Coordinates of C-alpha atoms and ligand atoms in Angstrom, one line a residue:
M554 CA -45.9 22.4 5.7
T555 CA -47.1 24.3 2.7
S556 CA -46.9 22.5 -0.7
D557 CA -44.1 24.3 -2.2
T558 CA -41.7 23.2 0.2
R559 CA -40.0 19.9 1.3
P560 CA -37.8 18.6 4.0
D561 CA -34.2 17.9 3.4
E562 CA -32.3 15.0 4.9
D563 CA -31.9 17.0 8.2
G564 CA -35.9 17.7 8.2
A565 CA -34.9 21.2 6.9
V566 CA -37.7 22.6 4.8
T567 CA -36.2 24.3 1.6
P568 CA -38.8 26.7 -0.1
A569 CA -39.4 25.6 -4.1
A570 CA -37.3 28.7 -5.3
Q571 CA -34.0 27.1 -3.5
R572 CA -35.1 23.6 -4.7
R573 CA -33.7 23.5 -8.3
A574 CA -30.2 23.5 -8.6
P575 CA -28.8 20.0 -7.8
G576 CA -25.7 21.9 -7.6
G577 CA -26.7 23.9 -4.5
R578 CA -25.9 27.5 -5.5
V579 CA -29.6 28.0 -5.8
A580 CA -29.9 26.9 -2.2
L581 CA -26.9 29.3 -1.4
R582 CA -28.2 32.0 -3.7
G583 CA -31.5 31.6 -1.6
D584 CA -30.1 31.7 1.4
L585 CA -28.0 35.1 1.0
R586 CA -31.0 36.8 0.2
A587 CA -32.8 36.0 3.2
A588 CA -29.5 36.9 5.0
L589 CA -30.2 40.4 3.9
P590 CA -32.2 41.6 7.0
D591 CA -30.1 39.6 9.4
A592 CA -26.8 41.5 7.7
T593 CA -28.7 44.4 7.9
A594 CA -29.1 44.3 11.4
A595 CA -25.3 43.1 11.7
V596 CA -24.3 46.4 10.3
V597 CA -26.5 48.4 13.0
V598 CA -24.9 46.4 15.9
T599 CA -21.0 47.0 14.2
A600 CA -22.1 50.9 13.8
L601 CA -23.6 51.4 17.6
V602 CA -20.3 49.3 18.8
F603 CA -18.0 51.5 16.4
A604 CA -19.8 54.9 18.0
F605 CA -19.3 53.5 21.4
L606 CA -15.7 52.4 21.1
Y607 CA -15.0 55.8 19.3
A608 CA -16.8 57.6 21.9
R609 CA -14.9 56.1 24.5
M610 CA -11.6 56.7 23.0
G611 CA -12.4 60.4 22.3
S612 CA -13.1 60.7 26.1
G613 CA -9.6 59.1 27.5
A614 CA -11.9 56.2 28.8
S615 CA -10.9 53.3 26.3
D616 CA -9.4 50.6 27.9
T617 CA -7.5 50.2 24.1
V618 CA -5.5 53.2 24.9
A619 CA -4.8 52.2 28.3
V620 CA -3.5 49.1 27.1
M621 CA -2.0 50.9 24.1
P622 CA -1.2 54.4 25.0
F623 CA -0.1 55.9 21.7
M624 CA -3.4 55.2 20.2
D625 CA -5.4 57.6 22.1
D626 CA -6.8 59.5 18.5
P627 CA -9.9 57.8 17.4
G628 CA -9.5 60.1 14.3
T629 CA -6.6 58.0 13.1
Y630 CA -7.5 54.7 14.3
W631 CA -10.8 54.7 13.2
M632 CA -9.9 51.8 11.6
Y633 CA -8.6 50.0 14.2
L634 CA -12.0 50.6 16.0
L635 CA -14.1 49.7 13.6
S636 CA -12.1 46.0 13.0
Q637 CA -12.9 45.9 16.9
A638 CA -16.6 46.5 16.6
F639 CA -16.5 43.9 13.3
G640 CA -15.2 41.7 15.9
W641 CA -17.5 42.2 18.6
S642 CA -21.0 41.8 16.1
G643 CA -18.9 38.4 14.6
L644 CA -18.4 36.7 18.1
L645 CA -22.2 37.6 18.9
W646 CA -23.5 36.5 15.6
A647 CA -21.3 33.4 16.0
W648 CA -22.9 33.0 19.6
G649 CA -26.3 33.5 18.2
T650 CA -25.9 30.7 15.4
V651 CA -24.1 28.3 17.5
M652 CA -26.9 28.8 20.3
L653 CA -29.5 28.0 17.4
G654 CA -27.4 24.9 16.1
L655 CA -27.1 23.3 19.5
L656 CA -31.2 24.0 20.1
L657 CA -31.8 22.3 16.9
S658 CA -29.7 19.2 17.4
G659 CA -30.1 19.0 21.2
P660 CA -33.0 17.8 23.1
R661 CA -36.6 19.0 21.3
P662 CA -37.7 21.8 23.6
A663 CA -41.4 21.2 24.3
R664 CA -42.1 24.8 23.1
L665 CA -40.7 26.7 20.9
P666 CA -41.3 30.7 19.9
V667 CA -40.8 29.6 16.4
S668 CA -41.0 26.6 14.4
R669 CA -38.2 24.4 13.7
Q670 CA -37.7 25.6 10.2
V671 CA -37.7 28.7 11.0
L672 CA -35.0 28.2 13.9
E673 CA -33.2 26.1 10.9
R674 CA -33.3 29.3 8.6
W675 CA -32.0 31.4 11.0
H676 CA -29.5 29.3 12.0
R677 CA -28.5 29.3 8.6
T678 CA -28.5 32.8 7.6
T679 CA -26.9 33.9 10.7
S680 CA -24.1 31.8 10.3
L681 CA -23.7 33.8 6.9
T682 CA -23.5 36.7 8.5
T683 CA -21.4 35.4 11.0
M684 CA -18.3 34.5 8.3
A685 CA -18.9 38.3 7.0
L686 CA -18.5 39.6 9.9
M687 CA -15.6 37.9 10.7
S688 CA -13.9 38.3 7.3
A689 CA -14.6 42.2 7.8
H690 CA -12.7 41.9 11.4
A691 CA -9.9 40.8 9.7
L692 CA -9.6 42.7 6.7
M693 CA -10.4 46.1 8.8
F694 CA -7.2 44.9 11.0
A695 CA -5.2 44.4 7.3
A696 CA -6.5 48.1 6.3
E697 CA -5.2 49.6 9.5
L698 CA -1.8 48.0 9.0
V699 CA -1.6 49.2 5.4
R700 CA -2.1 52.7 6.7
Y701 CA 0.0 52.1 9.9
E702 CA 3.0 50.9 7.9
T703 CA 4.2 54.4 6.5
K704 CA 7.5 53.9 6.1
V705 CA 7.8 51.2 3.3
A706 CA 6.9 51.3 -0.1
W707 CA 3.2 50.8 -1.1
A708 CA 4.2 47.3 -2.8
E709 CA 5.7 45.9 1.2
R710 CA 3.0 48.3 2.5
L711 CA 0.2 45.8 1.5
W712 CA 2.4 42.5 1.7
V713 CA 3.3 43.2 5.5
A714 CA -0.4 43.9 6.1
F715 CA -1.6 40.7 4.5
A716 CA 0.8 38.6 5.5
D717 CA 0.5 40.0 9.5
S718 CA -3.3 39.7 9.2
F719 CA -3.9 36.7 7.0
V720 CA -0.6 34.2 7.1
P721 CA -0.5 32.1 10.0
G722 CA 2.8 32.7 11.8
W723 CA 3.7 35.8 10.5
Y724 CA 2.8 38.3 12.9
D725 CA 5.6 38.2 15.6
S726 CA 4.9 40.7 18.1
G727 CA 3.5 39.8 21.5
T728 CA 0.3 37.9 22.4
G729 CA -0.2 38.2 18.6
R730 CA 2.1 35.4 18.3
I731 CA -0.6 33.1 19.9
A732 CA -4.0 35.0 19.3
I733 CA -3.9 36.0 15.8
P734 CA -3.1 32.1 14.5
L735 CA -5.9 31.1 17.0
G736 CA -8.4 33.9 15.4
Q737 CA -7.0 32.9 11.8
G738 CA -7.9 29.3 12.6
A739 CA -11.5 30.4 13.1
L740 CA -11.8 32.5 10.2
Y741 CA -10.6 29.4 8.2
L742 CA -12.2 26.7 9.4
A743 CA -15.5 28.7 9.4
I744 CA -16.0 29.2 5.9
P745 CA -15.5 25.7 4.9
L746 CA -17.8 23.9 7.3
G747 CA -20.0 26.3 7.0
L748 CA -20.4 26.6 3.3
L749 CA -20.2 22.9 3.4
F750 CA -24.0 22.7 4.0
Y751 CA -24.6 24.0 0.2
V752 CA -22.7 21.1 -1.4
R753 CA -23.7 18.2 1.5
H754 CA -25.7 16.1 -1.9
R755 CA -22.2 15.7 -3.4
I756 CA -20.3 14.7 -0.1
G757 CA -22.8 12.9 1.1
A758 CA -25.3 14.0 4.1
N759 CA -23.5 11.6 6.9
T760 CA -19.9 13.3 5.9
W761 CA -21.1 17.0 6.1
R762 CA -22.7 16.2 9.4
R763 CA -19.3 14.7 10.7
L764 CA -17.6 17.7 9.6
H765 CA -20.4 20.2 10.4
R766 CA -20.1 19.1 14.0
F767 CA -16.5 20.4 14.3
V768 CA -17.9 23.8 14.1
I769 CA -17.8 24.3 17.7
V770 CA -14.1 24.4 17.5
V771 CA -14.5 27.9 15.4
Y772 CA -16.5 29.2 18.2
V773 CA -13.8 28.0 21.1
L774 CA -11.1 29.5 19.1
S775 CA -13.0 32.6 18.3
V776 CA -13.7 33.2 22.5
W777 CA -10.0 32.3 23.1
H778 CA -8.7 34.7 20.7
T779 CA -10.9 37.6 22.0
L780 CA -10.1 36.9 25.6
L781 CA -6.1 36.4 24.9
Y782 CA -6.1 39.8 22.7
G783 CA -9.4 42.0 23.1
T784 CA -8.3 45.3 24.1
N785 CA -11.5 46.1 25.5
V786 CA -11.5 42.8 27.7
W787 CA -8.2 42.6 28.6
Y788 CA -8.1 43.7 32.6
G789 CA -10.0 41.5 35.0
E790 CA -13.2 43.8 35.3
W791 CA -17.1 43.1 34.7
P792 CA -16.7 43.2 31.2
R793 CA -14.1 40.2 30.6
T794 CA -16.1 37.9 33.4
A795 CA -19.4 39.1 31.0
L796 CA -17.8 37.2 28.2
W797 CA -16.9 34.4 30.1
L798 CA -20.4 34.1 31.9
L799 CA -22.3 34.5 28.1
Q800 CA -20.1 31.0 27.4
L801 CA -22.2 29.1 30.2
P802 CA -25.3 28.9 27.9
V803 CA -23.1 27.2 25.1
A804 CA -21.5 24.9 27.4
V805 CA -25.0 23.8 28.7
L806 CA -26.5 23.4 25.6
L807 CA -23.3 21.6 24.2
L808 CA -23.9 19.1 27.6
L809 CA -27.6 18.8 26.7
R810 CA -26.7 18.1 23.5
L811 CA -24.6 15.4 23.8
L812 CA -26.3 13.4 26.6
K813 CA -29.7 14.1 24.7
P814 CA -29.1 14.4 21.0
A815 CA -32.0 15.1 18.4
R816 CA -30.6 12.1 16.7
R817 CA -31.0 8.6 17.6
A818 CA -28.2 7.2 16.3
E819 CA -26.1 9.7 18.0
K820 CA -27.5 8.6 21.8
L821 CA -24.4 7.0 23.9
G822 CA -25.5 3.5 24.6
P823 CA -24.3 1.1 27.1
P824 CA -20.2 0.1 26.6
G825 CA -20.5 -2.2 23.8
G826 CA -24.1 -2.0 23.0
G827 CA -23.3 -1.7 19.0
T828 CA -20.6 0.9 19.1
A829 CA -17.0 0.0 18.7
R830 CA -14.9 0.5 22.1
P831 CA -12.6 3.6 20.8
A832 CA -15.5 5.1 19.5
W833 CA -17.6 4.7 22.6
W834 CA -15.0 6.0 24.7
A835 CA -14.3 8.8 22.6
R836 CA -18.0 9.6 22.7
A837 CA -17.8 9.4 26.4
A838 CA -14.7 11.4 26.8
G839 CA -16.8 14.5 24.8
R840 CA -19.5 14.2 27.1
A841 CA -16.9 14.3 29.9
V842 CA -15.2 17.3 28.4
A843 CA -18.4 19.5 28.0
A844 CA -19.1 18.5 31.8
A845 CA -15.7 20.0 32.9
V846 CA -16.2 23.0 30.7
V847 CA -19.6 23.7 32.3
V848 CA -17.9 23.7 35.9
G849 CA -14.8 25.3 34.7
L850 CA -16.8 28.5 33.8
I851 CA -18.7 28.8 36.8
A852 CA -15.8 28.1 38.5
V853 CA -13.7 31.1 36.3
V854 CA -16.9 33.5 36.9
V855 CA -17.3 32.9 41.1
S856 CA -13.7 32.6 42.0
D857 CA -13.1 35.6 39.4
R858 CA -10.0 34.0 38.1
D859 CA -10.9 34.9 35.2
G860 CA -7.1 35.5 32.7
G861 CA -7.6 39.3 33.5
R862 CA -4.6 41.5 34.2
D863 CA -4.3 44.2 36.7
R864 CA -4.7 47.7 35.5
P865 CA -1.5 49.1 36.1
A866 CA -1.1 52.8 37.8
H867 CA 1.4 53.9 34.6
Q868 CA 0.9 52.2 31.3
P869 CA 4.6 52.4 29.1
A870 CA 3.6 53.3 25.7
T871 CA 3.7 50.7 23.6
A872 CA 2.9 49.9 19.9
P873 CA 1.1 46.7 18.2
H874 CA 4.3 46.0 16.4
A875 CA 7.3 48.0 15.4
Q876 CA 6.8 49.6 11.8
E877 CA 8.6 47.9 8.9
T878 CA 11.3 49.6 7.5
D879 CA 13.3 49.3 4.1
Ligands
HEM71 C1 -7.6 36.5 10.2 C2 -8.2 36.4 11.6 C3 -8.3 37.9 13.0 C4 -7.3 38.4 12.5 C5 -6.3 39.2 11.8 C6 -7.9 39.1 14.0 C7 -7.3 39.9 14.6 C8 -7.3 40.9 16.0 C9 -6.6 41.8 16.7 C10 -5.1 42.3 16.3 C11 -7.1 42.4 17.6 C12 -7.0 43.0 19.2 C13 -7.8 44.3 19.0 C14 -8.2 44.8 20.3 O1 -7.0 45.4 20.3 O2 -8.8 44.7 20.8 C15 -8.6 41.2 17.6 C16 -9.5 41.3 18.8 C17 -10.8 40.7 18.6 N1 -11.3 40.1 17.8 FE1 -9.9 39.3 15.9 N2 -9.0 38.5 14.7 C18 -9.2 37.5 13.7 C19 -10.2 36.4 13.9 C20 -11.2 36.9 14.7 C21 -12.4 36.0 14.7 C22 -12.7 35.1 13.8 C23 -13.3 35.9 15.7 C24 -14.6 35.9 16.1 C25 -15.7 36.7 15.9 C26 -12.7 37.5 16.1 C27 -13.4 38.4 17.4 C28 -12.3 39.2 17.8 C29 -12.8 40.0 19.2 C30 -14.1 40.2 19.6 C31 -11.9 40.6 19.5 C32 -12.0 41.9 20.9 C33 -11.6 43.9 20.1 C34 -11.8 44.3 21.3 O3 -11.5 44.4 22.4 O4 -12.5 45.9 21.3 N3 -11.5 37.8 15.9 N4 -8.8 40.6 16.7

């Protein structure tokens, strides 16, 4: 540890430049600056995914077009494609930041390629990037709806796009009635749960730690939303299987983190040994659920029963929802 750093209450090391403001604002500003290379990488990944989706739509190989045949023009639907691309980079970054968080809070690996402090910094910067990518995904979807709703006046066009994208329960078409609120839930939980870190000196480290645990819910909602609504993983084919498979390392690390937490206070001792019975049972149930998820994921991948639809020979023309009319 260098002389200009000090460990905070989680063992994280805070550079001198981030230490000054008791209000935490400098720490957030410092992390935002540190997230720049990470965010640049995310933009590059998003651009590559966008180019890939654009080319597939242009070539007629797009699954999005197979689900919604009217979308066979990438020049018109480029904002929708960009929203999808931000969705994928957001999910990839969410995967990475959750894996880093679980590595930090679970059993300490004997050897790490980088120091714990570096891992902690990566966890914070990737989580900031994830929030930005999730927001960009939702905003591009709203922008596409503004473009799409040509039959109404501008004020209503803006309102409908905003409400469909950001007001839970407003979007009223098909699978989106469930999938969109799941995505909104993930976005609306991610932002406070991620940013609370920067005010943890006000709310107390224990309160922050207790709340921060619920970040796993954000991740589960994001994956659920994608499996339910992503047209590029709509059919029961390998991209969908790969998405399920990617969840296995997360579930294994979560199980290990619960069974062997880094913080001794979180270890599950024998029943009645210092922890109140209801709390002990709740914690034991959490571990059982995590083990069941690992088994469930293996079963899904091995059995290939992954909830994917069969690709029909002929697709009816569908729209994401009917255009609004005055
Ligand atoms: C306000 C919140 C959100 C809204 C309105 C929203 C909207 C949508 C819509 C309309 C789709 C369908 C696109 C398609 O045709 O595939 C979609 C798919 C997707 N969303 Fe979201 N979403 C939200 C939150 C999230 C969050 C938090 C994540 C996590 C990173 C996410 C990741 C994805 C991914 C990966 C897809 C699949 C895209 C594809 O199949 O190419 N979404 N979302």
